[in-house]
């Protein structure tokens, strides 16, 4: 149960005069862990967004180059077809 495990178990400890500093250290370490998790998640999200932008732009550029190459090849073949 929640009262006998985790923070409930720690809150039930009697550390005498050191109870206050121990609870403060517990809160600080929890916040440090959350901060690390949020920084890691944010960094990975930014990295994933950058990778997605690069991967989504690459096919468009290649498609544009292919289309331009195809148009050029068609234009070159058209005069030859007219002369034949």
Short mmCIF file of N, CA and C in Angstrom, two decimals:
data_model
loop_
_atom_site.label_atom_id
_atom_site.label_comp_id
_atom_site.label_asym_id
_atom_site.label_seq_id
_atom_site.Cartn_x
_atom_site.Cartn_y
_atom_site.Cartn_z
N UNK A 1 0.84 -1.19 0.00
CA UNK A 1 0.00 0.00 0.00
C UNK A 1 0.87 1.25 0.00
N UNK A 2 0.26 2.37 -0.29
CA UNK A 2 1.00 3.63 -0.40
C UNK A 2 1.52 4.11 0.95
N UNK A 3 0.83 3.81 2.03
CA UNK A 3 1.27 4.28 3.34
C UNK A 3 2.46 3.50 3.87
N UNK A 4 2.57 2.24 3.52
CA UNK A 4 3.66 1.43 4.05
C UNK A 4 4.87 1.37 3.13
N UNK A 5 4.73 1.86 1.89
CA UNK A 5 5.83 1.83 0.92
C UNK A 5 6.18 3.25 0.49
N UNK A 6 7.32 3.40 -0.10
CA UNK A 6 7.72 4.65 -0.72
C UNK A 6 7.85 5.79 0.27
N UNK A 7 7.31 6.94 -0.11
CA UNK A 7 7.43 8.14 0.72
C UNK A 7 6.68 8.00 2.04
N UNK A 8 5.62 7.21 2.06
CA UNK A 8 4.90 6.98 3.31
C UNK A 8 5.77 6.29 4.34
N UNK A 9 6.57 5.35 3.90
CA UNK A 9 7.48 4.65 4.81
C UNK A 9 8.57 5.58 5.31
N UNK A 10 9.06 6.44 4.45
CA UNK A 10 10.10 7.39 4.85
C UNK A 10 9.53 8.42 5.82
N UNK A 11 8.33 8.87 5.57
CA UNK A 11 7.71 9.87 6.44
C UNK A 11 7.47 9.29 7.84
N UNK A 12 7.30 7.99 7.95
CA UNK A 12 7.07 7.35 9.24
C UNK A 12 8.34 7.13 10.05
N UNK A 13 9.50 7.34 9.47
CA UNK A 13 10.75 7.15 10.19
C UNK A 13 10.94 8.24 11.23
N UNK A 14 11.46 7.83 12.38
CA UNK A 14 11.76 8.80 13.43
C UNK A 14 13.27 8.96 13.50
N UNK A 15 13.76 10.05 12.96
CA UNK A 15 15.19 10.31 12.93
C UNK A 15 15.60 11.34 13.98
N UNK A 16 14.69 11.67 14.84
CA UNK A 16 14.98 12.64 15.90
C UNK A 16 15.19 14.02 15.33
N UNK A 17 16.27 14.66 15.74
CA UNK A 17 16.56 16.03 15.32
C UNK A 17 16.91 16.11 13.84
N UNK A 18 17.26 15.00 13.23
CA UNK A 18 17.66 15.00 11.82
C UNK A 18 16.50 14.71 10.88
N UNK A 19 15.30 14.63 11.39
CA UNK A 19 14.14 14.34 10.54
C UNK A 19 13.94 15.44 9.51
N UNK A 20 13.98 16.70 9.94
CA UNK A 20 13.78 17.82 9.02
C UNK A 20 14.80 17.85 7.89
N UNK A 21 16.09 17.82 8.21
CA UNK A 21 17.08 17.81 7.13
C UNK A 21 16.97 16.58 6.23
N UNK A 22 16.61 15.44 6.80
CA UNK A 22 16.48 14.22 5.99
C UNK A 22 15.31 14.35 5.02
N UNK A 23 14.19 14.92 5.46
CA UNK A 23 13.04 15.12 4.58
C UNK A 23 13.37 16.17 3.52
N UNK A 24 14.14 17.18 3.89
CA UNK A 24 14.56 18.18 2.91
C UNK A 24 15.45 17.57 1.84
N UNK A 25 16.38 16.71 2.27
CA UNK A 25 17.26 16.03 1.31
C UNK A 25 16.47 15.10 0.41
N UNK A 26 15.45 14.45 0.97
CA UNK A 26 14.59 13.57 0.18
C UNK A 26 13.85 14.36 -0.89
N UNK A 27 13.30 15.50 -0.50
CA UNK A 27 12.60 16.34 -1.47
C UNK A 27 13.54 16.88 -2.54
N UNK A 28 14.74 17.30 -2.13
CA UNK A 28 15.71 17.81 -3.10
C UNK A 28 16.14 16.73 -4.09
N UNK A 29 16.37 15.53 -3.60
CA UNK A 29 16.80 14.47 -4.51
C UNK A 29 15.67 14.06 -5.45
N UNK A 30 14.43 14.11 -4.99
CA UNK A 30 13.29 13.83 -5.87
C UNK A 30 13.22 14.88 -6.98
N UNK A 31 13.35 16.15 -6.61
CA UNK A 31 13.30 17.21 -7.61
C UNK A 31 14.48 17.15 -8.57
N UNK A 32 15.65 16.79 -8.09
CA UNK A 32 16.80 16.62 -8.97
C UNK A 32 16.56 15.50 -9.99
N UNK A 33 15.97 14.41 -9.53
CA UNK A 33 15.65 13.31 -10.43
C UNK A 33 14.62 13.70 -11.47
N UNK A 34 13.61 14.44 -11.05
CA UNK A 34 12.58 14.90 -11.99
C UNK A 34 13.18 15.87 -13.00
N UNK A 35 14.04 16.75 -12.55
CA UNK A 35 14.69 17.71 -13.44
C UNK A 35 15.52 16.97 -14.49
N UNK A 36 16.26 15.96 -14.07
CA UNK A 36 17.06 15.17 -15.01
C UNK A 36 16.16 14.47 -16.03
N UNK A 37 15.07 13.90 -15.57
CA UNK A 37 14.14 13.23 -16.49
C UNK A 37 13.55 14.20 -17.50
N UNK A 38 13.17 15.39 -17.04
CA UNK A 38 12.57 16.37 -17.95
C UNK A 38 13.59 16.91 -18.95
N UNK A 39 14.81 17.13 -18.52
CA UNK A 39 15.85 17.59 -19.45
C UNK A 39 16.15 16.52 -20.48
N UNK A 40 16.23 15.28 -20.04
CA UNK A 40 16.49 14.18 -20.97
C UNK A 40 15.34 14.03 -21.97
N UNK A 41 14.12 14.05 -21.47
CA UNK A 41 12.96 13.92 -22.36
C UNK A 41 12.88 15.08 -23.34
N UNK A 42 13.13 16.29 -22.87
CA UNK A 42 13.09 17.45 -23.76
C UNK A 42 14.18 17.39 -24.82
N UNK A 43 15.37 16.97 -24.42
CA UNK A 43 16.48 16.86 -25.37
C UNK A 43 16.20 15.81 -26.44
N UNK A 44 15.67 14.68 -26.01
CA UNK A 44 15.36 13.62 -26.98
C UNK A 44 14.22 14.03 -27.90
N UNK A 45 13.27 14.79 -27.38
CA UNK A 45 12.17 15.29 -28.22
C UNK A 45 12.70 16.25 -29.27
N UNK A 46 13.59 17.16 -28.86
CA UNK A 46 14.20 18.09 -29.81
C UNK A 46 15.01 17.34 -30.86
N UNK A 47 15.78 16.36 -30.44
CA UNK A 47 16.56 15.56 -31.39
C UNK A 47 15.65 14.83 -32.37
N UNK A 48 14.56 14.26 -31.88
CA UNK A 48 13.62 13.56 -32.76
C UNK A 48 12.98 14.52 -33.75
N UNK A 49 12.67 15.73 -33.31
CA UNK A 49 12.09 16.73 -34.21
C UNK A 49 13.08 17.12 -35.30
N UNK A 50 14.34 17.30 -34.94
CA UNK A 50 15.36 17.65 -35.93
C UNK A 50 15.56 16.52 -36.94
N UNK A 51 15.59 15.28 -36.46
CA UNK A 51 15.73 14.14 -37.35
C UNK A 51 14.53 14.05 -38.30
N UNK A 52 13.35 14.29 -37.77
CA UNK A 52 12.14 14.24 -38.60
C UNK A 52 12.18 15.32 -39.68
N UNK A 53 12.62 16.52 -39.33
CA UNK A 53 12.71 17.60 -40.32
C UNK A 53 13.69 17.22 -41.41
N UNK A 54 14.84 16.70 -41.04
CA UNK A 54 15.84 16.32 -42.03
C UNK A 54 15.32 15.20 -42.92
N UNK A 55 14.71 14.19 -42.34
CA UNK A 55 14.23 13.05 -43.13
C UNK A 55 13.02 13.41 -43.98
N UNK A 56 12.20 14.33 -43.52
CA UNK A 56 11.03 14.70 -44.31
C UNK A 56 11.39 15.67 -45.44
N UNK A 57 12.45 16.43 -45.27
CA UNK A 57 12.86 17.35 -46.33
C UNK A 57 13.66 16.64 -47.42
N UNK A 58 14.42 15.63 -47.08
CA UNK A 58 15.28 14.95 -48.05
C UNK A 58 14.50 14.37 -49.23
N UNK A 59 13.41 13.65 -49.03
CA UNK A 59 12.69 13.12 -50.19
C UNK A 59 12.13 14.21 -51.10
N UNK A 60 11.72 15.34 -50.55
CA UNK A 60 11.19 16.42 -51.39
C UNK A 60 12.28 16.97 -52.30
N UNK A 61 13.48 17.15 -51.75
CA UNK A 61 14.58 17.67 -52.56
C UNK A 61 14.96 16.68 -53.65
N UNK A 62 15.02 15.41 -53.30
CA UNK A 62 15.36 14.40 -54.30
C UNK A 62 14.26 14.30 -55.34
N UNK A 63 13.02 14.40 -54.91
CA UNK A 63 11.90 14.34 -55.85
C UNK A 63 11.93 15.52 -56.80
N UNK A 64 12.29 16.70 -56.31
CA UNK A 64 12.39 17.89 -57.15
C UNK A 64 13.51 17.72 -58.16
N UNK A 65 14.64 17.17 -57.72
CA UNK A 65 15.75 16.96 -58.64
C UNK A 65 15.40 15.92 -59.69
N UNK A 66 14.72 14.90 -59.30
CA UNK A 66 14.31 13.87 -60.27
C UNK A 66 13.33 14.44 -61.28
N UNK A 67 12.39 15.23 -60.77
CA UNK A 67 11.40 15.83 -61.67
C UNK A 67 12.08 16.78 -62.64
N UNK A 68 13.04 17.57 -62.16
CA UNK A 68 13.76 18.49 -63.04
C UNK A 68 14.58 17.70 -64.06
N UNK A 69 15.22 16.63 -63.65
CA UNK A 69 15.99 15.80 -64.57
C UNK A 69 15.10 15.13 -65.59
N UNK A 70 13.93 14.72 -65.19
CA UNK A 70 12.98 14.09 -66.10
C UNK A 70 12.48 15.10 -67.12
N UNK A 71 12.20 16.31 -66.70
CA UNK A 71 11.73 17.36 -67.60
C UNK A 71 12.81 17.71 -68.61
N UNK A 72 14.06 17.79 -68.13
CA UNK A 72 15.17 18.11 -69.03
C UNK A 72 15.35 17.00 -70.06
N UNK A 73 15.27 15.77 -69.63
CA UNK A 73 15.42 14.64 -70.56
C UNK A 73 14.28 14.65 -71.57
N UNK A 74 13.09 14.96 -71.18
CA UNK A 74 11.94 14.99 -72.09
C UNK A 74 12.10 16.11 -73.10
N UNK A 75 12.61 17.26 -72.64
CA UNK A 75 12.80 18.39 -73.54
C UNK A 75 13.88 18.08 -74.58
N UNK A 76 14.91 17.32 -74.18
CA UNK A 76 15.97 16.97 -75.11
C UNK A 76 15.49 15.94 -76.13
N UNK A 77 14.59 15.07 -75.74
CA UNK A 77 14.10 14.04 -76.63
C UNK A 77 13.07 14.59 -77.60
N UNK A 78 12.36 15.64 -77.22
CA UNK A 78 11.30 16.18 -78.05
C UNK A 78 11.82 16.69 -79.38
N UNK A 79 12.92 17.49 -79.45
CA UNK A 79 13.41 17.93 -80.76
C UNK A 79 13.87 16.76 -81.62
N UNK A 80 14.45 15.76 -81.05
CA UNK A 80 14.90 14.60 -81.82
C UNK A 80 13.70 13.87 -82.41
N UNK A 81 12.61 13.82 -81.66
CA UNK A 81 11.41 13.15 -82.16
C UNK A 81 10.80 13.96 -83.30
N UNK A 82 10.86 15.28 -83.24
CA UNK A 82 10.31 16.11 -84.30
C UNK A 82 11.11 15.99 -85.60
N UNK A 83 12.44 15.87 -85.46
CA UNK A 83 13.30 15.79 -86.65
C UNK A 83 13.25 14.44 -87.31
N UNK A 84 12.77 13.42 -86.60
CA UNK A 84 12.78 12.09 -87.16
C UNK A 84 11.59 11.79 -88.00
#
